[in-house]
XYZ file of C-alpha atoms in Angstrom:
769
model
C 0.000 0.000 0.000
C 1.403 3.395 -1.054
C 0.225 6.984 -0.860
C 1.163 10.641 -0.481
C 0.188 12.888 2.456
C -0.303 16.645 1.929
C -2.106 19.667 3.241
C -3.360 22.549 1.098
C 0.123 24.048 0.757
C 2.756 21.326 0.637
C 3.600 17.713 1.381
C 3.792 16.605 5.021
C 6.989 14.741 5.980
C 7.214 12.551 9.111
C 3.444 12.067 9.446
C 2.412 8.912 11.335
C 0.733 6.261 9.156
C -0.759 3.173 10.850
C -3.028 0.296 9.824
C -5.379 -1.234 12.380
C -7.602 -4.290 12.625
C -10.188 -4.214 15.402
C -8.365 -1.254 17.065
C -5.107 -3.202 17.113
C -2.104 -1.774 15.239
C -0.972 -4.197 12.529
C 1.835 -2.105 11.006
C 2.901 1.508 10.580
C 5.478 3.926 9.207
C 6.194 7.643 8.758
C 6.111 9.641 5.534
C 9.348 10.603 3.754
C 10.599 14.111 2.930
C 8.330 13.970 -0.141
C 5.253 13.016 1.922
C 5.304 9.447 0.546
C 4.722 6.222 2.479
C 4.707 2.497 1.779
C 3.323 -0.379 3.875
C 3.686 -4.115 3.300
C 0.511 -5.994 4.265
C -1.514 -9.095 3.507
C -5.008 -8.924 1.917
C -7.820 -8.063 4.323
C -9.914 -5.308 5.865
C -8.083 -2.474 7.626
C -8.571 0.968 9.120
C -6.012 3.520 7.959
C -5.103 6.352 10.342
C -2.794 9.263 9.474
C -1.893 11.819 12.131
C 0.418 14.794 12.474
C 0.630 17.559 15.064
C -1.651 20.461 14.114
C -3.913 18.393 11.823
C -7.083 16.363 12.262
C -6.495 12.607 12.187
C -7.371 11.112 8.793
C -9.339 7.823 9.033
C -10.408 5.520 6.194
C -11.678 1.905 6.071
C -9.948 -0.061 3.334
C -10.447 -3.485 1.786
C -7.112 -4.680 0.416
C -7.090 -7.365 -2.264
C -3.835 -6.528 -4.093
C -1.260 -3.746 -4.406
C -3.036 -0.458 -3.718
C -2.042 3.156 -4.473
C -4.165 5.533 -2.388
C -2.958 8.597 -4.324
C -2.874 11.946 -2.531
C -4.411 12.044 0.969
C -5.288 15.521 2.249
C -5.004 16.364 5.954
C -7.188 19.148 7.352
C -5.750 21.637 9.800
C -6.912 21.408 13.423
C -7.722 25.028 14.276
C -7.728 24.403 18.031
C -4.329 22.724 17.970
C -2.831 25.419 15.776
C -3.935 28.100 18.215
C -1.802 26.422 20.867
C 1.213 25.032 19.037
C 3.463 26.392 16.270
C 5.594 23.810 14.480
C 8.654 25.237 12.722
C 11.008 23.486 10.300
C 14.209 24.811 8.741
C 14.592 24.060 5.044
C 18.015 23.771 3.503
C 19.143 26.345 0.994
C 19.702 23.423 -1.382
C 17.763 20.158 -1.678
C 18.741 17.300 -3.983
C 16.218 15.009 -5.671
C 16.630 12.161 -8.163
C 16.328 14.439 -11.224
C 16.839 17.968 -9.899
C 18.444 20.352 -7.429
C 16.082 22.714 -5.564
C 17.315 26.169 -4.547
C 15.089 27.592 -1.797
C 15.291 31.290 -2.636
C 13.709 32.414 0.646
C 16.638 30.916 2.568
C 19.268 32.852 0.610
C 20.272 36.359 1.654
C 21.976 36.778 -1.724
C 18.597 36.718 -3.486
C 16.761 39.156 -1.189
C 15.786 42.405 -2.885
C 17.018 41.471 -6.369
C 15.208 40.422 -9.548
C 14.824 37.137 -11.403
C 18.192 37.494 -13.132
C 19.918 38.182 -9.791
C 18.427 34.974 -8.399
C 19.691 32.915 -11.350
C 23.180 34.396 -10.919
C 23.364 32.937 -7.391
C 21.575 29.649 -8.158
C 24.117 26.839 -7.666
C 25.067 25.044 -10.865
C 23.569 27.731 -13.138
C 25.783 29.894 -15.350
C 24.803 33.137 -17.092
C 27.270 34.380 -19.694
C 26.562 36.737 -22.602
C 22.827 36.513 -21.777
C 22.937 32.727 -22.312
C 21.690 30.461 -19.515
C 23.269 27.054 -19.012
C 23.513 24.328 -16.376
C 27.097 23.473 -15.482
C 28.251 20.541 -17.592
C 24.900 20.254 -19.380
C 24.831 23.126 -21.845
C 22.058 25.520 -22.915
C 18.819 25.378 -20.978
C 15.333 26.850 -21.064
C 13.161 28.372 -18.346
C 9.744 27.413 -17.029
C 7.480 29.563 -14.845
C 5.379 27.429 -12.476
C 5.987 24.407 -14.708
C 5.046 26.195 -17.953
C 7.760 26.593 -20.579
C 8.625 30.135 -21.632
C 9.124 30.466 -25.407
C 11.813 33.105 -24.847
C 15.589 32.701 -24.775
C 18.695 34.869 -24.971
C 18.195 38.642 -24.739
C 14.401 38.313 -24.739
C 14.470 35.912 -21.780
C 16.828 38.123 -19.748
C 14.576 41.137 -20.371
C 11.573 39.070 -19.241
C 13.228 37.745 -16.065
C 14.614 41.125 -15.050
C 10.995 42.173 -14.516
C 10.516 39.557 -11.792
C 11.158 40.423 -8.168
C 13.226 37.912 -6.221
C 10.660 38.227 -3.450
C 8.066 36.723 -5.822
C 10.086 33.501 -6.114
C 9.844 30.722 -3.534
C 12.292 28.288 -5.163
C 14.134 27.381 -8.350
C 14.334 23.804 -9.598
C 17.406 22.978 -11.674
C 16.138 19.893 -13.530
C 19.107 18.137 -15.082
C 17.080 15.147 -16.317
C 13.533 16.351 -17.124
C 10.883 13.604 -17.374
C 8.809 13.093 -20.535
C 5.977 15.260 -19.182
C 8.076 18.374 -19.741
C 8.922 19.886 -23.127
C 12.035 18.441 -24.740
C 13.492 21.931 -25.333
C 16.845 22.779 -23.804
C 19.893 20.574 -24.325
C 21.024 21.099 -20.766
C 17.719 20.500 -19.015
C 15.213 22.956 -17.569
C 15.131 25.666 -14.914
C 11.720 25.851 -13.235
C 10.924 29.087 -11.372
C 8.209 28.520 -8.750
C 6.377 31.673 -7.670
C 4.975 32.197 -4.203
C 1.444 31.442 -3.044
C -0.084 32.176 0.338
C -0.748 29.663 3.113
C -4.257 28.268 3.466
C -6.710 30.226 5.649
C -4.565 33.338 5.851
C -3.831 36.713 4.360
C -0.449 38.346 4.223
C 1.227 41.400 2.749
C 4.990 41.727 2.236
C 6.790 44.899 1.128
C 10.495 45.126 0.256
C 12.525 48.249 -0.509
C 16.059 47.747 -1.901
C 18.903 50.065 -2.789
C 21.768 48.851 -5.002
C 25.066 50.709 -5.332
C 27.754 50.138 -7.978
C 29.338 53.075 -9.839
C 25.740 54.212 -10.305
C 22.736 53.136 -8.257
C 19.164 51.942 -8.578
C 16.229 51.426 -6.236
C 13.601 48.674 -6.255
C 10.201 48.526 -4.531
C 8.186 45.310 -4.387
C 4.847 44.460 -2.785
C 3.275 40.987 -2.488
C -0.252 40.240 -1.303
C -1.618 36.757 -0.520
C -5.158 35.761 0.436
C -6.474 32.239 1.049
C -9.894 31.588 2.552
C -12.572 29.002 1.983
C -12.463 28.113 -1.721
C -10.451 31.086 -2.974
C -6.680 31.376 -3.222
C -5.335 34.701 -4.475
C -1.881 36.245 -4.827
C -0.799 39.495 -6.452
C 2.372 41.554 -6.651
C 3.695 44.808 -8.100
C 7.387 45.500 -8.613
C 9.232 48.554 -9.900
C 12.805 49.796 -10.124
C 14.546 52.932 -11.333
C 18.194 53.855 -11.757
C 21.315 52.733 -13.598
C 24.280 50.400 -13.465
C 27.630 50.420 -15.236
C 28.389 47.940 -18.014
C 32.016 47.597 -19.122
C 33.257 45.582 -22.082
C 36.652 45.099 -23.653
C 37.794 43.571 -26.923
C 41.248 43.127 -28.458
C 41.443 42.067 -32.131
C 44.784 41.219 -33.715
C 44.580 41.816 -37.486
C 47.512 40.993 -39.796
C 48.303 44.699 -40.269
C 47.296 46.229 -36.930
C 45.796 45.654 -33.491
C 42.481 47.093 -32.256
C 42.098 47.660 -28.497
C 38.414 48.473 -27.859
C 36.969 49.695 -24.549
C 33.209 50.015 -24.133
C 31.732 51.951 -21.205
C 27.977 52.015 -20.836
C 25.450 53.474 -18.421
C 22.459 51.149 -18.536
C 18.987 51.838 -17.193
C 17.162 49.490 -14.817
C 13.783 51.215 -15.190
C 10.952 48.694 -15.149
C 7.548 47.916 -13.700
C 5.976 44.463 -13.433
C 3.034 42.712 -11.879
C 1.428 39.325 -11.497
C -1.978 38.027 -10.438
C -3.020 34.455 -9.625
C -6.398 33.195 -8.451
C -7.575 29.616 -7.850
C -11.133 28.597 -7.015
C -12.156 25.208 -5.612
C -15.437 24.267 -7.299
C -15.547 21.138 -5.140
C -13.249 18.938 -3.098
C -12.038 17.368 -6.336
C -12.013 20.187 -8.900
C -10.075 23.449 -8.935
C -9.630 26.000 -11.702
C -7.634 29.187 -11.859
C -6.183 32.070 -13.846
C -2.708 33.582 -13.820
C -1.339 36.778 -15.388
C 2.265 37.962 -15.591
C 3.333 41.210 -17.188
C 6.202 43.670 -17.237
C 7.575 46.684 -19.048
C 11.326 47.259 -19.067
C 13.348 50.079 -20.618
C 16.962 48.880 -20.379
C 18.340 51.636 -22.612
C 22.055 52.313 -22.511
C 24.337 55.237 -23.351
C 27.638 53.884 -24.637
C 31.029 55.343 -25.440
C 33.262 52.981 -27.414
C 36.920 53.947 -27.662
C 39.000 52.037 -30.222
C 42.758 52.451 -30.154
C 44.614 51.182 -33.232
C 48.234 50.023 -32.976
C 50.617 48.716 -35.647
C 52.103 45.224 -35.442
C 54.961 46.612 -33.310
C 52.406 47.888 -30.791
C 53.012 51.540 -31.742
C 49.936 53.745 -31.367
C 48.626 54.997 -34.746
C 45.202 56.552 -34.228
C 41.885 56.116 -32.426
C 38.172 56.492 -32.934
C 35.273 57.154 -30.602
C 31.747 55.877 -31.114
C 28.950 57.554 -29.152
C 25.678 55.638 -29.095
C 22.279 56.038 -27.506
C 20.416 52.741 -27.424
C 16.782 53.193 -26.401
C 14.939 49.943 -25.650
C 11.374 49.203 -24.577
C 10.303 45.621 -23.869
C 6.729 44.625 -23.043
C 5.542 41.193 -21.969
C 2.107 39.774 -21.194
C 1.435 36.173 -20.233
C -1.948 34.636 -19.324
C -2.805 31.110 -18.213
C -6.056 29.283 -17.494
C -5.833 25.926 -15.738
C -8.185 23.323 -14.299
C -7.452 20.140 -12.389
C -9.924 17.465 -11.357
C -9.454 14.364 -9.220
C -11.389 11.496 -10.829
C -11.230 9.192 -7.805
C -9.602 8.788 -4.393
C -6.825 6.563 -5.767
C -4.891 9.366 -7.484
C -6.488 9.405 -10.945
C -6.763 12.982 -12.155
C -6.912 15.129 -15.279
C -5.609 18.653 -15.817
C -5.895 21.199 -18.618
C -3.811 24.309 -19.335
C -4.258 27.063 -21.926
C -1.562 29.746 -22.271
C -1.155 32.948 -24.244
C 2.133 34.838 -24.368
C 3.216 38.007 -26.160
C 6.551 39.833 -26.103
C 7.395 43.053 -27.956
C 10.750 44.790 -28.180
C 11.428 48.180 -29.764
C 15.050 49.291 -30.140
C 16.454 52.551 -31.453
C 20.212 52.942 -31.857
C 21.453 56.427 -32.724
C 25.230 56.670 -33.096
C 28.097 58.520 -34.700
C 31.817 57.747 -35.012
C 34.570 60.362 -34.764
C 38.122 59.724 -36.027
C 41.032 61.019 -33.918
C 44.728 61.355 -34.675
C 47.621 60.278 -32.468
C 47.294 63.437 -30.355
C 43.540 63.098 -29.946
C 42.663 65.789 -32.439
C 39.401 65.266 -34.315
C 39.660 64.234 -37.955
C 35.934 64.513 -38.518
C 32.835 62.317 -38.316
C 33.330 59.166 -40.406
C 29.804 57.818 -40.024
C 26.471 58.549 -38.413
C 23.387 56.343 -38.462
C 19.997 55.601 -36.942
C 19.048 51.952 -36.557
C 15.426 51.165 -35.650
C 14.510 47.540 -34.862
C 11.334 45.944 -33.565
C 10.200 42.448 -32.722
C 6.892 40.880 -31.686
C 6.510 37.308 -30.477
C 3.141 35.640 -29.906
C 2.622 32.139 -28.574
C -0.492 30.116 -27.816
C -0.343 26.645 -26.310
C -2.674 24.184 -24.621
C -1.977 20.956 -22.778
C -3.895 18.028 -21.275
C -2.321 15.710 -18.656
C -3.836 12.566 -17.174
C -2.485 10.579 -14.197
C -3.649 6.965 -13.809
C -2.333 4.905 -10.851
C -2.502 1.159 -11.604
C -1.691 -1.867 -9.493
C 1.976 -2.157 -10.440
C 2.712 1.110 -12.182
C 1.650 4.765 -12.024
C 1.028 6.043 -15.560
C 0.844 9.585 -16.918
C 0.132 10.678 -20.446
C -0.877 13.818 -22.282
C -0.712 16.027 -25.358
C 0.339 19.612 -26.086
C 0.054 21.980 -29.044
C 2.074 25.183 -29.401
C 1.817 27.908 -32.064
C 4.405 30.701 -32.270
C 4.521 33.705 -34.604
C 7.288 36.304 -34.685
C 7.537 39.486 -36.724
C 10.808 41.418 -36.821
C 11.945 44.430 -38.751
C 14.834 46.859 -39.002
C 15.205 50.245 -40.688
C 18.697 51.654 -41.245
C 19.083 55.388 -41.880
C 22.378 57.032 -42.848
C 22.494 60.378 -41.005
C 25.999 61.500 -42.000
C 24.583 64.360 -44.104
C 22.354 65.519 -41.285
C 19.317 64.002 -42.998
C 17.822 60.550 -42.371
C 18.478 58.629 -45.613
C 17.010 55.115 -45.690
C 19.456 52.380 -46.760
C 17.263 49.584 -48.246
C 20.228 47.198 -48.388
C 20.426 47.232 -44.599
C 16.699 47.292 -43.883
C 14.499 44.222 -43.819
C 11.432 42.458 -42.382
C 11.467 38.882 -41.165
C 8.556 36.611 -40.249
C 8.902 33.280 -38.492
C 6.286 30.679 -37.586
C 6.829 27.591 -35.446
C 4.158 24.983 -34.669
C 4.822 22.053 -32.346
C 2.548 19.085 -31.671
C 3.632 16.853 -28.787
C 2.418 13.706 -27.029
C 3.959 11.758 -24.160
C 3.513 8.934 -21.735
C 5.511 8.062 -18.630
C 5.331 5.634 -15.772
C 7.028 4.674 -12.545
C 7.051 1.378 -10.746
C 8.693 -0.178 -7.729
C 10.201 -3.369 -9.155
C 11.157 -4.733 -5.734
C 12.088 -3.590 -2.246
C 15.251 -1.884 -3.491
C 14.768 -1.006 -7.164
C 12.497 1.709 -8.589
C 12.134 2.531 -12.281
C 10.703 5.543 -14.091
C 10.407 5.670 -17.876
C 8.913 7.905 -20.525
C 8.683 8.680 -24.212
C 7.839 12.043 -25.758
C 7.073 12.700 -29.421
C 7.332 16.178 -30.938
C 6.425 17.151 -34.495
C 7.786 20.584 -35.458
C 7.032 22.725 -38.490
C 8.798 26.065 -39.064
C 8.814 28.672 -41.809
C 10.982 31.797 -42.009
C 10.276 34.532 -44.574
C 12.506 37.496 -45.374
C 10.107 39.898 -47.092
C 12.626 42.172 -48.819
C 14.449 39.288 -50.547
C 11.327 37.088 -50.742
C 13.479 34.313 -49.283
C 11.605 31.426 -47.625
C 13.106 28.766 -45.381
C 10.916 25.778 -44.397
C 11.930 23.132 -41.889
C 9.839 20.108 -40.785
C 11.046 17.392 -38.416
C 9.593 14.774 -36.075
C 11.571 13.277 -33.197
C 11.158 10.873 -30.273
C 12.657 11.778 -26.895
C 13.015 8.817 -24.492
C 13.807 9.087 -20.766
C 14.783 6.410 -18.249
C 15.516 6.551 -14.493
C 16.620 3.748 -12.202
C 17.009 4.090 -8.447
C 18.563 1.343 -6.311
C 18.487 1.594 -2.513
C 21.121 -0.764 -1.178
C 20.487 0.208 2.446
C 19.536 3.273 4.468
C 22.954 4.832 3.836
C 23.507 4.094 0.141
C 21.369 4.982 -2.859
C 22.391 4.604 -6.535
C 20.706 6.345 -9.489
C 20.947 6.205 -13.273
C 19.227 8.513 -15.754
C 19.121 8.985 -19.505
C 17.278 11.600 -21.542
C 17.288 12.953 -25.080
C 16.726 16.701 -25.588
C 16.401 19.328 -28.345
C 17.673 22.918 -28.403
C 15.881 25.223 -30.847
C 17.493 28.522 -31.935
C 16.400 31.789 -30.326
C 13.978 33.830 -32.418
C 16.431 36.738 -32.650
C 19.200 34.357 -33.771
C 17.087 33.396 -36.801
C 16.499 36.995 -37.899
C 18.837 37.870 -40.832
C 18.960 41.628 -40.248
C 22.102 43.436 -39.140
C 22.081 45.269 -35.829
C 25.073 47.610 -35.714
C 27.061 48.052 -32.535
C 29.433 50.594 -34.113
C 31.089 51.313 -37.462
C 33.124 48.117 -37.428
C 30.918 45.707 -35.520
C 27.471 44.281 -36.130
C 25.352 41.287 -35.153
C 23.448 39.283 -37.760
C 21.058 36.334 -37.396
C 21.003 33.148 -39.451
C 17.593 31.956 -40.758
C 19.144 28.608 -41.742
C 20.062 27.608 -38.196
C 18.988 24.061 -37.336
C 18.122 22.726 -33.870
C 20.725 20.736 -31.996
C 20.119 17.499 -30.086
C 21.697 16.056 -26.987
C 21.927 12.710 -25.223
C 22.390 12.958 -21.457
C 23.640 10.097 -19.249
C 24.193 10.316 -15.495
C 24.990 7.905 -12.680
C 25.146 8.975 -9.036
C 25.630 7.656 -5.522
C 24.081 9.275 -2.440
C 25.637 8.425 0.917
C 23.781 9.213 4.170
C 21.814 11.953 2.369
C 24.895 14.187 2.650
C 27.488 13.045 0.114
C 26.489 12.843 -3.537
C 28.924 11.585 -6.169
C 27.882 11.743 -9.815
C 29.347 11.217 -13.274
C 27.573 12.500 -16.381
C 28.085 12.596 -20.124
C 26.399 15.137 -22.391
C 26.670 14.587 -26.159
C 25.475 17.452 -28.386
C 25.068 16.884 -32.119
C 24.618 19.566 -34.797
C 25.472 22.135 -32.139
C 25.141 25.829 -32.878
C 26.496 28.890 -31.165
C 27.874 32.416 -31.439
C 30.552 32.684 -34.097
C 32.905 35.711 -34.140
C 33.815 36.197 -37.785
C 36.053 38.939 -39.163
C 36.221 40.810 -42.457
C 39.995 41.275 -42.712
C 39.856 43.758 -45.618
C 37.316 46.137 -44.086
C 38.337 45.208 -40.520
C 34.734 44.527 -39.533
C 33.794 42.201 -36.703
C 30.708 40.107 -37.455
C 28.837 38.352 -34.673
C 26.770 35.554 -36.201
C 25.439 32.059 -35.398
C 26.300 28.762 -37.049
C 25.732 24.995 -36.725
C 29.332 23.879 -36.648
C 30.162 21.332 -33.925
C 29.599 18.115 -32.069
C 30.523 18.254 -28.397
C 31.175 15.825 -25.547
C 31.067 17.091 -21.949
C 32.208 14.742 -19.173
C 31.435 15.868 -15.611
C 32.568 14.381 -12.299
C 30.889 16.007 -9.291
C 31.168 15.563 -5.557
C 28.684 17.511 -3.435
C 28.301 17.398 0.313
C 26.544 19.210 3.135
C 27.418 19.813 6.775
C 24.926 20.685 9.529
C 26.150 18.985 12.709
C 26.758 22.320 14.432
C 23.564 24.159 15.325
C 24.933 27.574 14.353
C 26.540 26.581 11.041
C 25.318 25.021 7.799
C 27.377 24.460 4.703
C 26.670 23.040 1.241
C 29.481 22.504 -1.232
C 30.337 20.944 -4.555
C 33.509 20.175 -6.486
C 33.342 19.588 -10.245
C 35.827 18.440 -12.867
C 34.639 18.889 -16.458
C 36.227 17.791 -19.728
C 35.216 19.449 -23.030
C 35.841 17.705 -26.365
C 34.611 19.431 -29.542
C 34.625 18.187 -33.118
C 33.993 20.579 -36.030
C 31.219 19.448 -38.369
C 31.574 22.419 -40.735
C 34.580 23.575 -42.725
C 35.409 26.807 -40.919
C 38.794 28.442 -40.472
C 38.910 28.314 -36.695
C 41.014 26.761 -33.952
C 39.355 24.199 -31.696
C 40.804 23.674 -28.235
C 39.699 20.881 -25.909
C 40.235 21.311 -22.204
C 39.496 20.525 -18.572
C 37.740 22.839 -16.129
C 37.795 22.775 -12.342
C 34.735 24.358 -10.744
C 33.918 24.565 -7.031
C 31.281 26.361 -5.006
C 30.496 26.744 -1.326
C 27.400 28.204 0.360
C 27.724 28.781 4.101
C 25.242 30.121 6.669
C 26.258 31.208 10.173
C 23.452 31.660 12.704
C 24.785 34.428 14.968
C 21.613 34.241 17.091
C 17.921 33.466 16.628
C 17.364 36.663 14.663
C 20.633 37.217 12.803
C 22.447 35.146 10.233
C 25.458 35.629 8.009
C 26.053 34.054 4.604
C 29.404 33.604 2.896
C 29.152 32.234 -0.632
C 31.935 31.643 -3.131
C 32.595 29.908 -6.428
C 35.725 29.395 -8.503
C 36.171 28.469 -12.161
C 39.625 27.630 -13.514
C 41.046 28.667 -16.867
C 39.865 26.192 -19.512
C 39.397 25.620 -23.223
C 35.948 24.927 -24.622
C 35.483 24.574 -28.381
C 36.394 27.789 -30.208
C 36.989 29.648 -26.962
C 39.256 29.721 -23.960
C 38.002 31.321 -20.742
C 40.113 32.838 -17.985
C 39.826 31.897 -14.330
C 37.029 33.462 -12.287
C 36.469 33.782 -8.543
C 33.313 35.186 -6.982
C 33.032 35.947 -3.259
C 30.000 37.484 -1.578
C 28.843 38.172 1.978
C 25.284 38.619 3.180
C 23.858 39.664 6.542
C 20.214 39.384 7.593
C 18.466 40.400 10.804
C 14.824 39.737 11.710
C 13.265 42.287 14.048
C 10.406 41.361 16.388
C 7.888 43.561 14.579
C 8.024 41.541 11.299
C 10.727 43.840 9.916
C 13.705 42.272 8.156
C 16.978 43.928 7.149
C 19.260 42.331 4.542
C 22.636 43.420 3.196
C 24.653 41.859 0.384
C 28.237 42.562 -0.716
C 28.543 40.851 -4.099
C 31.815 39.934 -5.853
C 33.869 41.619 -3.139
C 37.182 41.143 -4.989
C 35.710 42.093 -8.410
C 37.077 38.895 -9.948
C 33.829 37.128 -10.849
C 33.032 38.707 -14.222
C 33.806 37.288 -17.668
C 37.397 37.832 -18.754
C 39.934 36.468 -21.227
C 37.233 35.042 -23.476
C 39.557 34.226 -26.368
C 39.094 32.733 -29.826
C 40.934 32.465 -33.155
C 38.803 32.578 -36.330
C 40.185 33.105 -39.863
C 43.599 33.474 -38.265
C 42.416 36.518 -36.255
C 42.895 36.351 -32.487
C 40.235 38.016 -30.317
C 39.971 38.492 -26.574
C 36.741 39.665 -24.923
C 35.741 40.677 -21.386
C 32.581 41.999 -19.723
C 31.689 43.343 -16.309
C 28.075 44.406 -15.731
C 28.721 45.829 -12.221
C 29.484 42.410 -10.802
C 30.831 44.072 -7.650
C 28.015 45.909 -5.900
C 26.318 46.484 -2.573
C 22.612 45.971 -1.930
C 20.596 46.789 1.197
C 16.959 45.685 1.543
C 14.255 46.362 4.083
C 11.222 44.035 4.199
C 8.037 44.331 6.237
C 5.382 41.615 6.545
C 1.972 41.877 8.128
C -1.294 39.971 8.050
C -3.459 37.385 9.784
C -1.629 34.089 9.555
C -4.627 31.972 10.556
C -8.296 32.690 9.925
C -10.971 30.593 11.623
C -13.399 29.336 8.998
C -15.734 26.411 8.837
C -14.642 25.033 5.510
C -10.883 24.571 5.211
C -10.826 22.008 2.456
C -9.133 23.123 -0.783
C -8.117 21.342 -3.999
C -4.576 20.283 -4.851
C -2.198 23.210 -4.967
C -1.242 24.188 -8.510
C 2.425 24.387 -7.567
C 2.416 20.780 -6.327
C 0.853 19.545 -9.525
C 3.390 21.249 -11.759
C 6.483 20.374 -9.730
C 5.532 16.750 -9.020
């Protein structure tokens, strides 16, 4: 006999589960960390009793004839007991499951007062470089919000996430081996951002004010409201920020005839406003439906001065040029979801339906001019002046049906999903050297892209014996795409159908040793902007151009791991990417132009050996750590004039919390990445050290302070490549070293006495199962 014990908010670990016959206890157990239990019994009639402090005892008469899965069993709160006793538990900052690592954002000082991007920067195992998200050793990844895949990636995704307040996020799941239920997108797995919901029978309001100081400064104000009573669950938030931060970039290009040393200094805006609204209504004990809206407007414009110093091959200074640019950007996002879930019986059979609509618009205006200077800094005149206007609109509609069917020996799930995406992009290039705006049709274009995906999946899990558990799945996705460049009347059509199998095996040798194996096949589709063939100029000699002929890449992911005493986890994984694509820095030697483009050009093998461990034997100190050794092997699949370097990376991270007293805690977090080669690039060593301090006052006031990248050594540097015989070295520092102070105030009625406390399954549980 198996089952899962929950309340209206979360699973209940360590609940007492007993079976009785004629008021005599036959057998019993306690639930695991996941709220699960299992009892071995003989056929017969029993009375099941489940009890936990603060809840009414659950009683059910059961006739057992064979293996029986009771599904999810809901405990009701005991109002009288809760008025007398408060039960507190301390979650870890990190939790490890069979297919994912869970980062509890609320437990991290480093995330307090920031936005969604700030949270991802401090999420263990997640890397953010050049606006590309990846899981360490796994490669590119995609993001889900409350279990729903976002169609955005790259710059669009970063703009979207920067509109989220960290205080809206309860946890982040880094899913290295996603099951078949989830979309197959993302070679490196999925990152699932779970937003907060209020506790049952309560209302609460939380306000956070943050101030961030780098060379410039910005201020953020966030307010969250939660209400749960009777059949209604509601949460809403508003978040806004205003100010600036400094963005520094550097690039050295060694041409055959001279050397360009380029320094880019930008003052970037953080102005944005965002909001979200979620409501669930329990029609009955078995059926719940709800609506969710997310929206934000960001204006991350940037004023940039690019200074290019040109030296001869003997490193003698020849001349320089300065590019002054004003880049005005406005991004708008709206996302709506309707969902319904219904329990079909008491044994765990249920059906759920989701319908989603998503729209993202981005308007960019780049106004720049370039001035030539002689060796003494005297002006030689304006060599170019231009106005570049670009816009993009992305619309996506998707719907999904999921059905869970517990059987005698296996729990089955199956479902279907359809997704329709339309993007429209355009660019107008005006030459303004004469003082007039003269349209250049050769550098202006419109691009339309459509992508339709039909998917179906099934998965199952079964306990083969006392020690061995298996989970399996198969997902099918049929994809049809069409890209149209209107000015050239060029059309690119791509149709493909693929199967994506998954397999998990878990072997429990004894209470101290657990072994796991997983395999999954994934797909990584190009970003919408990467497919757009228009040129977006950075300055006179540098522009970015998309590639409408980009093909998706595929990956096979294998992992074996050993967990010892729930503290030491050793794992070895292999990620194989075929038809891989990525940023390709090309160079026009004659005109000395740098071209940033995208190509399918490699097959890659990533081997990862990881040892992670936690320490919590001292009451005032908790520590979670990991050590990783990664090997990168890349094979070129396209005839390009570039150097490929294979290499080994050492990566370590440590997250430490010191409890100075009941109200004050200190965090010291650090990570280190060694110099290593990876495909076309080599990357210099990085070290990031941060300190956080948090104090809880008695009047529900909380003060948090964060000193990030104290040594200013955690930003991208020595990002080197050699293409067409031209050596390039790039660096970027978007105010990695900064100080943030946050003040949070919470108030509300934590418990409300009502007659009817029963509520349907929580939407978050369903989507993070």
